[in-house]
PDB file of C-alpha atoms in Angstrom:
ATOM      1  CA  UNK A 247      91.999 118.738  95.825  1.00 56.00           C
ATOM      2  CA  UNK A 248      94.583 121.498  96.070  1.00 53.00           C
ATOM      3  CA  UNK A 249      98.237 120.885  96.868  1.00 51.00           C
ATOM      4  CA  UNK A 250      97.676 121.687 100.549  1.00 59.00           C
ATOM      5  CA  UNK A 251      94.529 119.592 101.071  1.00 75.00           C
ATOM      6  CA  UNK A 252      94.770 116.229 102.710  1.00 85.00           C
ATOM      7  CA  UNK A 253      91.803 114.030 101.922  1.00 91.00           C
ATOM      8  CA  UNK A 254      91.009 110.443 102.675  1.00 93.00           C
ATOM      9  CA  UNK A 255      89.753 108.067  99.972  1.00 93.00           C
ATOM     10  CA  UNK A 256      86.228 108.364 101.373  1.00 93.00           C
ATOM     11  CA  UNK A 257      86.401 112.188 101.210  1.00 93.00           C
ATOM     12  CA  UNK A 258      87.595 112.064  97.601  1.00 93.00           C
ATOM     13  CA  UNK A 259      84.861 109.544  96.702  1.00 92.00           C
ATOM     14  CA  UNK A 260      82.246 111.854  98.227  1.00 91.00           C
ATOM     15  CA  UNK A 261      83.465 114.997  96.471  1.00 90.00           C
ATOM     16  CA  UNK A 262      84.129 113.382  93.070  1.00 88.00           C
ATOM     17  CA  UNK A 263      81.115 111.007  93.228  1.00 87.00           C
ATOM     18  CA  UNK A 264      83.361 108.247  91.923  1.00 88.00           C
ATOM     19  CA  UNK A 265      82.655 104.698  93.041  1.00 89.00           C
ATOM     20  CA  UNK A 266      85.258 102.872  95.115  1.00 90.00           C
ATOM     21  CA  UNK A 267      85.933 100.523  92.195  1.00 88.00           C
ATOM     22  CA  UNK A 268      86.901 103.435  89.953  1.00 87.00           C
ATOM     23  CA  UNK A 269      88.564 105.701  92.486  1.00 91.00           C
ATOM     24  CA  UNK A 270      91.242 103.474  94.021  1.00 92.00           C
ATOM     25  CA  UNK A 271      92.839 102.304  90.739  1.00 88.00           C
ATOM     26  CA  UNK A 272      93.093 105.996  89.739  1.00 89.00           C
ATOM     27  CA  UNK A 273      94.641 106.949  93.083  1.00 92.00           C
ATOM     28  CA  UNK A 274      97.031 104.017  92.808  1.00 90.00           C
ATOM     29  CA  UNK A 275      98.157 105.080  89.336  1.00 85.00           C
ATOM     30  CA  UNK A 276      98.540 108.734  90.372  1.00 90.00           C
ATOM     31  CA  UNK A 277     100.582 107.660  93.374  1.00 91.00           C
ATOM     32  CA  UNK A 278     102.860 105.469  91.240  1.00 86.00           C
ATOM     33  CA  UNK A 279     103.370 108.452  88.921  1.00 86.00           C
ATOM     34  CA  UNK A 280     104.170 110.557  92.041  1.00 89.00           C
ATOM     35  CA  UNK A 281     101.412 113.038  91.230  1.00 91.00           C
ATOM     36  CA  UNK A 282      99.969 112.415  94.665  1.00 93.00           C
ATOM     37  CA  UNK A 283     101.402 111.063  97.891  1.00 93.00           C
ATOM     38  CA  UNK A 284      99.727 109.488 100.873  1.00 94.00           C
ATOM     39  CA  UNK A 285     100.356 108.886 104.544  1.00 93.00           C
ATOM     40  CA  UNK A 286      98.579 107.290 107.469  1.00 92.00           C
ATOM     41  CA  UNK A 287      96.554 109.274 109.935  1.00 90.00           C
ATOM     42  CA  UNK A 288      98.439 109.830 113.196  1.00 88.00           C
ATOM     43  CA  UNK A 289      97.338 107.687 116.087  1.00 81.00           C
ATOM     44  CA  UNK A 290      96.965 104.101 117.126  1.00 82.00           C
ATOM     45  CA  UNK A 291      93.898 102.303 115.669  1.00 81.00           C
ATOM     46  CA  UNK A 292      93.226 100.736 119.087  1.00 82.00           C
ATOM     47  CA  UNK A 293      93.095 104.166 120.709  1.00 83.00           C
ATOM     48  CA  UNK A 294      91.119 105.674 117.815  1.00 82.00           C
ATOM     49  CA  UNK A 295      88.656 102.793 117.996  1.00 84.00           C
ATOM     50  CA  UNK A 296      88.603 102.489 114.190  1.00 87.00           C
ATOM     51  CA  UNK A 297      91.025 101.739 111.339  1.00 89.00           C
ATOM     52  CA  UNK A 298      93.392 104.586 110.487  1.00 91.00           C
ATOM     53  CA  UNK A 299      92.592 106.708 107.459  1.00 93.00           C
ATOM     54  CA  UNK A 300      95.039 107.154 104.632  1.00 94.00           C
ATOM     55  CA  UNK A 301      95.372 110.778 103.562  1.00 95.00           C
ATOM     56  CA  UNK A 302      96.207 111.791 100.018  1.00 94.00           C
ATOM     57  CA  UNK A 303      97.890 115.014  98.997  1.00 93.00           C
ATOM     58  CA  UNK A 304      98.820 116.420  95.592  1.00 92.00           C
ATOM     59  CA  UNK A 305     102.582 116.753  95.081  1.00 92.00           C
ATOM     60  CA  UNK A 306     104.242 119.763  93.417  1.00 92.00           C
ATOM     61  CA  UNK A 307     104.804 117.619  90.321  1.00 91.00           C
ATOM     62  CA  UNK A 308     101.143 116.567  90.350  1.00 90.00           C
ATOM     63  CA  UNK A 309      99.909 120.153  90.716  1.00 90.00           C
ATOM     64  CA  UNK A 310     102.156 121.301  87.866  1.00 90.00           C
ATOM     65  CA  UNK A 311     101.064 118.490  85.568  1.00 87.00           C
ATOM     66  CA  UNK A 312      97.387 118.893  86.489  1.00 85.00           C
ATOM     67  CA  UNK A 313      97.535 122.621  85.604  1.00 87.00           C
ATOM     68  CA  UNK A 314      99.241 121.789  82.311  1.00 85.00           C
ATOM     69  CA  UNK A 315      96.643 119.146  81.445  1.00 80.00           C
ATOM     70  CA  UNK A 316      93.824 121.518  82.413  1.00 80.00           C
ATOM     71  CA  UNK A 317      95.209 124.284  80.190  1.00 83.00           C
ATOM     72  CA  UNK A 318      95.552 121.862  77.280  1.00 78.00           C
ATOM     73  CA  UNK A 319      92.006 120.628  77.837  1.00 76.00           C
ATOM     74  CA  UNK A 320      90.683 124.213  77.981  1.00 76.00           C
ATOM     75  CA  UNK A 321      92.392 125.146  74.714  1.00 75.00           C
ATOM     76  CA  UNK A 322      91.132 121.927  73.073  1.00 71.00           C
ATOM     77  CA  UNK A 323      87.566 122.742  74.161  1.00 73.00           C
ATOM     78  CA  UNK A 324      88.039 126.339  72.937  1.00 69.00           C
ATOM     79  CA  UNK A 325      89.194 125.104  69.514  1.00 68.00           C
ATOM     80  CA  UNK A 326      86.265 122.674  69.321  1.00 61.00           C
ATOM     81  CA  UNK A 327      83.750 125.410  70.251  1.00 62.00           C
ATOM     82  CA  UNK A 328      85.252 127.723  67.621  1.00 63.00           C
ATOM     83  CA  UNK A 329      85.065 124.965  64.943  1.00 60.00           C
ATOM     84  CA  UNK A 330      81.421 124.157  65.848  1.00 57.00           C
ATOM     85  CA  UNK A 331      80.396 127.801  65.722  1.00 55.00           C
TER      86      UNK A 331
ATOM     87  CA  UNK B  24      44.976  88.914 107.866  1.00 63.00           C
ATOM     88  CA  UNK B  25      46.771  88.830 104.478  1.00 68.00           C
ATOM     89  CA  UNK B  26      48.034  92.371 105.010  1.00 75.00           C
ATOM     90  CA  UNK B  27      49.280  91.555 108.490  1.00 76.00           C
ATOM     91  CA  UNK B  28      51.048  88.394 107.228  1.00 76.00           C
ATOM     92  CA  UNK B  29      52.539  90.372 104.316  1.00 79.00           C
ATOM     93  CA  UNK B  30      53.916  93.090 106.548  1.00 82.00           C
ATOM     94  CA  UNK B  31      55.183  90.505 109.044  1.00 79.00           C
ATOM     95  CA  UNK B  32      56.984  88.521 106.316  1.00 81.00           C
ATOM     96  CA  UNK B  33      58.258  91.731 104.708  1.00 82.00           C
ATOM     97  CA  UNK B  34      59.740  92.888 107.988  1.00 82.00           C
ATOM     98  CA  UNK B  35      61.175  89.440 108.610  1.00 81.00           C
ATOM     99  CA  UNK B  36      62.904  89.365 105.199  1.00 82.00           C
ATOM    100  CA  UNK B  37      64.121  92.940 105.604  1.00 81.00           C
ATOM    101  CA  UNK B  38      65.640  92.083 109.008  1.00 82.00           C
ATOM    102  CA  UNK B  39      67.188  88.941 107.592  1.00 82.00           C
ATOM    103  CA  UNK B  40      68.626  90.865 104.629  1.00 81.00           C
ATOM    104  CA  UNK B  41      70.037  93.569 106.915  1.00 81.00           C
ATOM    105  CA  UNK B  42      71.620  90.943 109.158  1.00 84.00           C
ATOM    106  CA  UNK B  43      73.399  89.365 106.170  1.00 88.00           C
ATOM    107  CA  UNK B  44      74.837  92.649 104.855  1.00 90.00           C
ATOM    108  CA  UNK B  45      77.810  92.919 107.278  1.00 91.00           C
ATOM    109  CA  UNK B  46      78.723  89.310 106.403  1.00 91.00           C
ATOM    110  CA  UNK B  47      78.635  90.149 102.674  1.00 92.00           C
ATOM    111  CA  UNK B  48      80.743  93.277 103.300  1.00 93.00           C
ATOM    112  CA  UNK B  49      83.358  91.266 105.197  1.00 92.00           C
ATOM    113  CA  UNK B  50      83.498  88.571 102.510  1.00 91.00           C
ATOM    114  CA  UNK B  51      83.804  91.193  99.741  1.00 92.00           C
ATOM    115  CA  UNK B  52      86.553  92.959 101.673  1.00 92.00           C
ATOM    116  CA  UNK B  53      88.479  89.710 102.179  1.00 89.00           C
ATOM    117  CA  UNK B  54      88.064  88.791  98.500  1.00 87.00           C
ATOM    118  CA  UNK B  55      89.301  92.243  97.459  1.00 90.00           C
ATOM    119  CA  UNK B  56      92.370  92.128  99.708  1.00 89.00           C
ATOM    120  CA  UNK B  57      93.173  88.573  98.557  1.00 84.00           C
ATOM    121  CA  UNK B  58      93.257  89.765  94.947  1.00 82.00           C
ATOM    122  CA  UNK B  59      95.921  92.380  95.682  1.00 86.00           C
ATOM    123  CA  UNK B  60      99.649  91.759  95.581  1.00 80.00           C
ATOM    124  CA  UNK B  61     100.975  90.651  98.993  1.00 78.00           C
ATOM    125  CA  UNK B  62     102.825  93.933  99.520  1.00 78.00           C
ATOM    126  CA  UNK B  63      99.603  95.912  98.952  1.00 85.00           C
ATOM    127  CA  UNK B  64      97.344  93.828 101.186  1.00 86.00           C
ATOM    128  CA  UNK B  65      98.192  95.253 104.602  1.00 86.00           C
ATOM    129  CA  UNK B  66      97.823  98.854 103.452  1.00 90.00           C
ATOM    130  CA  UNK B  67      94.554  98.518 101.561  1.00 93.00           C
ATOM    131  CA  UNK B  68      93.012  96.235 104.170  1.00 92.00           C
ATOM    132  CA  UNK B  69      93.273  99.051 106.703  1.00 92.00           C
ATOM    133  CA  UNK B  70      92.570 101.880 104.263  1.00 93.00           C
ATOM    134  CA  UNK B  71      89.455 100.281 102.811  1.00 94.00           C
ATOM    135  CA  UNK B  72      88.124  99.327 106.238  1.00 93.00           C
ATOM    136  CA  UNK B  73      88.461 102.964 107.298  1.00 93.00           C
ATOM    137  CA  UNK B  74      86.699 104.029 104.071  1.00 94.00           C
ATOM    138  CA  UNK B  75      83.872 101.590 104.774  1.00 93.00           C
ATOM    139  CA  UNK B  76      83.667 102.930 108.298  1.00 91.00           C
ATOM    140  CA  UNK B  77      82.863 106.392 106.940  1.00 91.00           C
ATOM    141  CA  UNK B  78      80.050 105.251 104.651  1.00 92.00           C
ATOM    142  CA  UNK B  79      76.579 105.580 106.186  1.00 90.00           C
ATOM    143  CA  UNK B  80      74.021 102.792 105.728  1.00 88.00           C
ATOM    144  CA  UNK B  81      74.521  99.069 105.355  1.00 89.00           C
ATOM    145  CA  UNK B  82      73.419  98.870 101.695  1.00 90.00           C
ATOM    146  CA  UNK B  83      75.796 101.684 100.665  1.00 92.00           C
ATOM    147  CA  UNK B  84      78.597  99.995 102.644  1.00 93.00           C
ATOM    148  CA  UNK B  85      77.948  96.735 100.797  1.00 93.00           C
ATOM    149  CA  UNK B  86      78.084  98.450  97.403  1.00 93.00           C
ATOM    150  CA  UNK B  87      81.341 100.164  98.349  1.00 94.00           C
ATOM    151  CA  UNK B  88      82.804  96.851  99.563  1.00 94.00           C
ATOM    152  CA  UNK B  89      81.870  95.184  96.259  1.00 92.00           C
ATOM    153  CA  UNK B  90      83.533  98.126  94.481  1.00 92.00           C
ATOM    154  CA  UNK B  91      86.762  97.291  96.312  1.00 93.00           C
ATOM    155  CA  UNK B  92      86.793  93.864  94.625  1.00 89.00           C
ATOM    156  CA  UNK B  93      86.642  95.589  91.237  1.00 85.00           C
ATOM    157  CA  UNK B  94      89.367  98.043  92.303  1.00 89.00           C
ATOM    158  CA  UNK B  95      91.583  95.223  93.534  1.00 89.00           C
ATOM    159  CA  UNK B  96      91.226  93.348  90.253  1.00 83.00           C
ATOM    160  CA  UNK B  97      92.442  96.398  88.379  1.00 81.00           C
ATOM    161  CA  UNK B  98      95.183  97.290  90.816  1.00 84.00           C
ATOM    162  CA  UNK B  99      96.921  93.951  91.182  1.00 79.00           C
ATOM    163  CA  UNK B 100      99.534  93.910  88.505  1.00 68.00           C
ATOM    164  CA  UNK B 101     100.197  90.231  87.899  1.00 66.00           C
ATOM    165  CA  UNK B 102     103.257  90.930  85.780  1.00 67.00           C
ATOM    166  CA  UNK B 103     105.085  92.810  88.513  1.00 66.00           C
ATOM    167  CA  UNK B 104     104.073  90.251  91.128  1.00 69.00           C
ATOM    168  CA  UNK B 105     105.231  87.336  88.984  1.00 72.00           C
ATOM    169  CA  UNK B 106     108.506  89.107  88.263  1.00 76.00           C
ATOM    170  CA  UNK B 107     109.066  89.509  92.000  1.00 76.00           C
ATOM    171  CA  UNK B 108     108.488  85.779  92.495  1.00 80.00           C
ATOM    172  CA  UNK B 109     110.832  84.880  89.644  1.00 85.00           C
ATOM    173  CA  UNK B 110     113.510  87.089  91.207  1.00 85.00           C
ATOM    174  CA  UNK B 111     112.990  85.337  94.553  1.00 86.00           C
ATOM    175  CA  UNK B 112     113.157  81.924  92.847  1.00 90.00           C
ATOM    176  CA  UNK B 113     116.449  82.843  91.181  1.00 91.00           C
ATOM    177  CA  UNK B 114     117.868  83.965  94.535  1.00 90.00           C
ATOM    178  CA  UNK B 115     116.491  80.847  96.187  1.00 90.00           C
ATOM    179  CA  UNK B 116     118.104  78.521  93.621  1.00 92.00           C
ATOM    180  CA  UNK B 117     121.390  80.421  93.851  1.00 92.00           C
ATOM    181  CA  UNK B 118     121.423  80.109  97.627  1.00 91.00           C
ATOM    182  CA  UNK B 119     119.893  76.625  97.751  1.00 91.00           C
ATOM    183  CA  UNK B 120     123.078  74.925  99.069  1.00 91.00           C
ATOM    184  CA  UNK B 121     123.310  77.437 101.941  1.00 90.00           C
ATOM    185  CA  UNK B 122     119.563  77.294 102.579  1.00 89.00           C
ATOM    186  CA  UNK B 123     119.689  73.481 102.659  1.00 88.00           C
ATOM    187  CA  UNK B 124     122.492  73.417 105.250  1.00 87.00           C
ATOM    188  CA  UNK B 125     120.759  76.066 107.402  1.00 84.00           C
ATOM    189  CA  UNK B 126     117.482  74.230 107.111  1.00 82.00           C
ATOM    190  CA  UNK B 127     119.059  70.851 107.970  1.00 81.00           C
ATOM    191  CA  UNK B 128     120.770  72.222 111.093  1.00 78.00           C
ATOM    192  CA  UNK B 129     117.681  74.079 112.282  1.00 74.00           C
ATOM    193  CA  UNK B 130     115.480  71.086 111.547  1.00 71.00           C
ATOM    194  CA  UNK B 131     117.687  68.674 113.484  1.00 71.00           C
ATOM    195  CA  UNK B 132     117.613  71.085 116.410  1.00 67.00           C
ATOM    196  CA  UNK B 133     113.929  71.967 116.260  1.00 60.00           C
ATOM    197  CA  UNK B 134     112.507  68.534 115.335  1.00 56.00           C
ATOM    198  CA  UNK B 135     109.958  68.841 112.570  1.00 49.00           C
ATOM    199  CA  UNK B 136     109.564  72.571 112.781  1.00 52.00           C
ATOM    200  CA  UNK B 137     111.739  75.573 112.830  1.00 53.00           C
ATOM    201  CA  UNK B 138     111.335  78.873 114.534  1.00 56.00           C
ATOM    202  CA  UNK B 139     113.009  82.113 113.709  1.00 55.00           C
ATOM    203  CA  UNK B 140     112.528  85.689 114.799  1.00 53.00           C
ATOM    204  CA  UNK B 141     110.914  88.162 112.480  1.00 56.00           C
ATOM    205  CA  UNK B 142     110.957  91.923 112.937  1.00 53.00           C
ATOM    206  CA  UNK B 143     107.870  93.659 111.605  1.00 54.00           C
ATOM    207  CA  UNK B 144     106.589  97.222 112.095  1.00 53.00           C
ATOM    208  CA  UNK B 145     104.141  95.741 114.632  1.00 54.00           C
ATOM    209  CA  UNK B 146     107.029  94.341 116.689  1.00 52.00           C
ATOM    210  CA  UNK B 147     109.171  91.230 116.977  1.00 51.00           C
ATOM    211  CA  UNK B 148     107.523  87.888 116.517  1.00 54.00           C
ATOM    212  CA  UNK B 149     108.497  84.276 116.665  1.00 53.00           C
ATOM    213  CA  UNK B 150     107.662  82.657 113.389  1.00 58.00           C
ATOM    214  CA  UNK B 151     106.809  79.017 113.624  1.00 57.00           C
ATOM    215  CA  UNK B 152     106.923  76.970 110.486  1.00 53.00           C
ATOM    216  CA  UNK B 153     106.380  73.301 109.736  1.00 51.00           C
ATOM    217  CA  UNK B 154     107.902  71.546 106.775  1.00 47.00           C
ATOM    218  CA  UNK B 155     106.030  69.614 104.148  1.00 42.00           C
ATOM    219  CA  UNK B 156     107.282  66.316 102.622  1.00 38.00           C
ATOM    220  CA  UNK B 157     109.424  68.157 100.083  1.00 40.00           C
ATOM    221  CA  UNK B 158     111.336  69.375 103.102  1.00 39.00           C
ATOM    222  CA  UNK B 159     114.186  71.416 101.805  1.00 39.00           C
ATOM    223  CA  UNK B 160     112.240  73.055  99.021  1.00 37.00           C
ATOM    224  CA  UNK B 161     108.862  74.020 100.421  1.00 37.00           C
ATOM    225  CA  UNK B 162     107.589  75.030 103.802  1.00 40.00           C
ATOM    226  CA  UNK B 163     104.146  74.304 105.036  1.00 36.00           C
ATOM    227  CA  UNK B 164     103.210  77.327 107.060  1.00 39.00           C
ATOM    228  CA  UNK B 165     104.375  80.686 108.216  1.00 44.00           C
ATOM    229  CA  UNK B 166     102.700  81.811 111.345  1.00 44.00           C
ATOM    230  CA  UNK B 167     103.428  84.772 113.586  1.00 46.00           C
ATOM    231  CA  UNK B 168     103.428  82.807 116.796  1.00 44.00           C
ATOM    232  CA  UNK B 169     104.160  85.090 119.657  1.00 42.00           C
ATOM    233  CA  UNK B 170     104.753  88.791 120.102  1.00 40.00           C
ATOM    234  CA  UNK B 171     107.954  88.647 121.989  1.00 36.00           C
ATOM    235  CA  UNK B 172     111.387  90.224 122.112  1.00 37.00           C
ATOM    236  CA  UNK B 173     114.241  88.635 120.212  1.00 39.00           C
ATOM    237  CA  UNK B 174     116.350  88.390 123.329  1.00 35.00           C
ATOM    238  CA  UNK B 175     113.651  86.402 125.081  1.00 36.00           C
ATOM    239  CA  UNK B 176     113.391  84.156 122.055  1.00 40.00           C
ATOM    240  CA  UNK B 177     117.086  83.398 122.265  1.00 41.00           C
ATOM    241  CA  UNK B 178     116.916  82.594 125.974  1.00 39.00           C
ATOM    242  CA  UNK B 179     113.806  80.496 125.504  1.00 42.00           C
ATOM    243  CA  UNK B 180     115.108  78.706 122.433  1.00 45.00           C
ATOM    244  CA  UNK B 181     118.397  77.682 123.920  1.00 41.00           C
ATOM    245  CA  UNK B 182     117.122  76.720 127.349  1.00 40.00           C
ATOM    246  CA  UNK B 183     116.394  73.201 126.058  1.00 43.00           C
ATOM    247  CA  UNK B 184     119.167  70.680 125.526  1.00 42.00           C
ATOM    248  CA  UNK B 185     120.728  70.235 122.142  1.00 44.00           C
ATOM    249  CA  UNK B 186     124.066  69.194 120.684  1.00 45.00           C
ATOM    250  CA  UNK B 187     126.615  71.966 121.438  1.00 53.00           C
ATOM    251  CA  UNK B 188     128.152  72.108 117.947  1.00 64.00           C
ATOM    252  CA  UNK B 189     124.777  72.426 116.268  1.00 66.00           C
ATOM    253  CA  UNK B 190     123.825  75.127 118.741  1.00 67.00           C
ATOM    254  CA  UNK B 191     126.993  77.011 117.871  1.00 71.00           C
ATOM    255  CA  UNK B 192     126.298  76.595 114.180  1.00 78.00           C
ATOM    256  CA  UNK B 193     122.700  77.727 114.544  1.00 75.00           C
ATOM    257  CA  UNK B 194     123.800  80.741 116.582  1.00 74.00           C
ATOM    258  CA  UNK B 195     126.251  81.603 113.826  1.00 80.00           C
ATOM    259  CA  UNK B 196     123.505  81.286 111.181  1.00 81.00           C
ATOM    260  CA  UNK B 197     121.239  83.480 113.217  1.00 77.00           C
ATOM    261  CA  UNK B 198     123.874  86.122 113.790  1.00 77.00           C
ATOM    262  CA  UNK B 199     124.662  86.226 110.094  1.00 81.00           C
ATOM    263  CA  UNK B 200     120.968  86.556 109.248  1.00 80.00           C
ATOM    264  CA  UNK B 201     121.127  83.267 107.307  1.00 84.00           C
ATOM    265  CA  UNK B 202     118.135  81.883 109.168  1.00 80.00           C
ATOM    266  CA  UNK B 203     116.017  84.534 107.447  1.00 81.00           C
ATOM    267  CA  UNK B 204     116.818  82.795 104.157  1.00 85.00           C
ATOM    268  CA  UNK B 205     114.444  80.039 105.200  1.00 81.00           C
ATOM    269  CA  UNK B 206     111.515  82.380 104.719  1.00 79.00           C
ATOM    270  CA  UNK B 207     112.562  83.094 101.124  1.00 83.00           C
ATOM    271  CA  UNK B 208     110.563  80.006 100.161  1.00 80.00           C
ATOM    272  CA  UNK B 209     107.423  81.872 101.154  1.00 75.00           C
ATOM    273  CA  UNK B 210     108.215  84.568  98.614  1.00 76.00           C
ATOM    274  CA  UNK B 211     108.569  81.915  95.923  1.00 80.00           C
ATOM    275  CA  UNK B 212     105.181  80.511  96.962  1.00 74.00           C
ATOM    276  CA  UNK B 213     103.656  83.993  96.850  1.00 68.00           C
ATOM    277  CA  UNK B 214     102.861  84.229 100.563  1.00 65.00           C
ATOM    278  CA  UNK B 215     105.273  87.074 101.227  1.00 68.00           C
ATOM    279  CA  UNK B 216     106.387  89.827  98.902  1.00 69.00           C
ATOM    280  CA  UNK B 217     110.027  90.003  97.821  1.00 75.00           C
ATOM    281  CA  UNK B 218     110.281  93.618  98.963  1.00 70.00           C
ATOM    282  CA  UNK B 219     108.782  92.782 102.340  1.00 69.00           C
ATOM    283  CA  UNK B 220     111.120  89.815 102.758  1.00 76.00           C
ATOM    284  CA  UNK B 221     114.099  92.001 101.941  1.00 79.00           C
ATOM    285  CA  UNK B 222     112.966  94.591 104.493  1.00 74.00           C
ATOM    286  CA  UNK B 223     112.493  91.918 107.163  1.00 74.00           C
ATOM    287  CA  UNK B 224     115.831  90.329 106.337  1.00 77.00           C
ATOM    288  CA  UNK B 225     117.687  93.626 106.484  1.00 80.00           C
ATOM    289  CA  UNK B 226     115.958  94.772 109.682  1.00 75.00           C
ATOM    290  CA  UNK B 227     116.799  91.414 111.336  1.00 73.00           C
ATOM    291  CA  UNK B 228     120.419  91.814 110.289  1.00 77.00           C
ATOM    292  CA  UNK B 229     120.366  95.270 111.841  1.00 77.00           C
ATOM    293  CA  UNK B 230     118.963  93.843 115.090  1.00 72.00           C
ATOM    294  CA  UNK B 231     121.686  91.175 115.266  1.00 69.00           C
ATOM    295  CA  UNK B 232     124.317  93.812 114.553  1.00 74.00           C
ATOM    296  CA  UNK B 233     123.020  95.912 117.454  1.00 73.00           C
ATOM    297  CA  UNK B 234     122.952  92.840 119.723  1.00 70.00           C
ATOM    298  CA  UNK B 235     126.492  91.954 118.754  1.00 71.00           C
ATOM    299  CA  UNK B 236     127.624  95.516 119.537  1.00 76.00           C
ATOM    300  CA  UNK B 237     125.783  95.436 122.884  1.00 75.00           C
ATOM    301  CA  UNK B 238     127.334  92.053 123.720  1.00 69.00           C
ATOM    302  CA  UNK B 239     130.856  93.238 122.901  1.00 74.00           C
ATOM    303  CA  UNK B 240     130.390  96.386 125.008  1.00 77.00           C
ATOM    304  CA  UNK B 241     129.088  94.207 127.889  1.00 71.00           C
ATOM    305  CA  UNK B 242     132.116  91.916 127.651  1.00 69.00           C
ATOM    306  CA  UNK B 243     134.417  94.937 127.659  1.00 71.00           C
ATOM    307  CA  UNK B 244     132.660  96.289 130.763  1.00 70.00           C
ATOM    308  CA  UNK B 245     133.001  92.885 132.439  1.00 62.00           C
ATOM    309  CA  UNK B 246     136.689  92.627 131.701  1.00 58.00           C
TER     310      UNK B 246
END
């Protein structure tokens, strides 16, 4: 999920292959930490004929922190690979 | 014959199983939403139903619905929820004398039940509530009775006869938003979240403020 993507919980579950029981607590924690934000799909559920979807989007803070974590993880893996070799 | 009976029974059980799956999904969904904090319920009820709607196949839907129960168990922070209730209880006890007077006046006027308007994102409702034997402390039910405008509620409510002074007092309570204090008991009982109650209370105060402004402008036009 990039900072411009808007994905519903079902979309995220499909792409990450996480079960609903694992995914939603993670999303909830990320949202409380303001790493992601969410909003309802536009439209009236009666007119749509189905419940509205909730779209998630990565915030600037989330993108920054995710990059930082990824870099740290990469360097940790690099160190580990060097030590093993 | 045995093969025919086996395939017949197999198909029968498969059909039966498939017919029960939507029922299981609904029960799992309700159990999951019940486990969440009151302020989370409305959101996740709709969000998870839309998620379920996107999952193909009844068995997969059932597994996802059961997953929601697990998610809800992890997501409902009891500590925060209990803190919210304690805060509401403290406010309730602090305002108990006021709440008791408001309740007594409304109860005398409404005979065994009280009604008050509630503004929600879905619109304005009349909330009908009955009292339980503990009367001033606990309330039996909170029910969104009718989707109706506040103005209509006022006209409807005061069309019946009642003692003029009590009517004046009740009108004053309503205009000051004090009638909304009666629903604070529901927060203490965990039926309504503190945050939600505060939002409702403030939005009702805003409505009365607008009405008061409209009424004063009408009286100025009339004079």
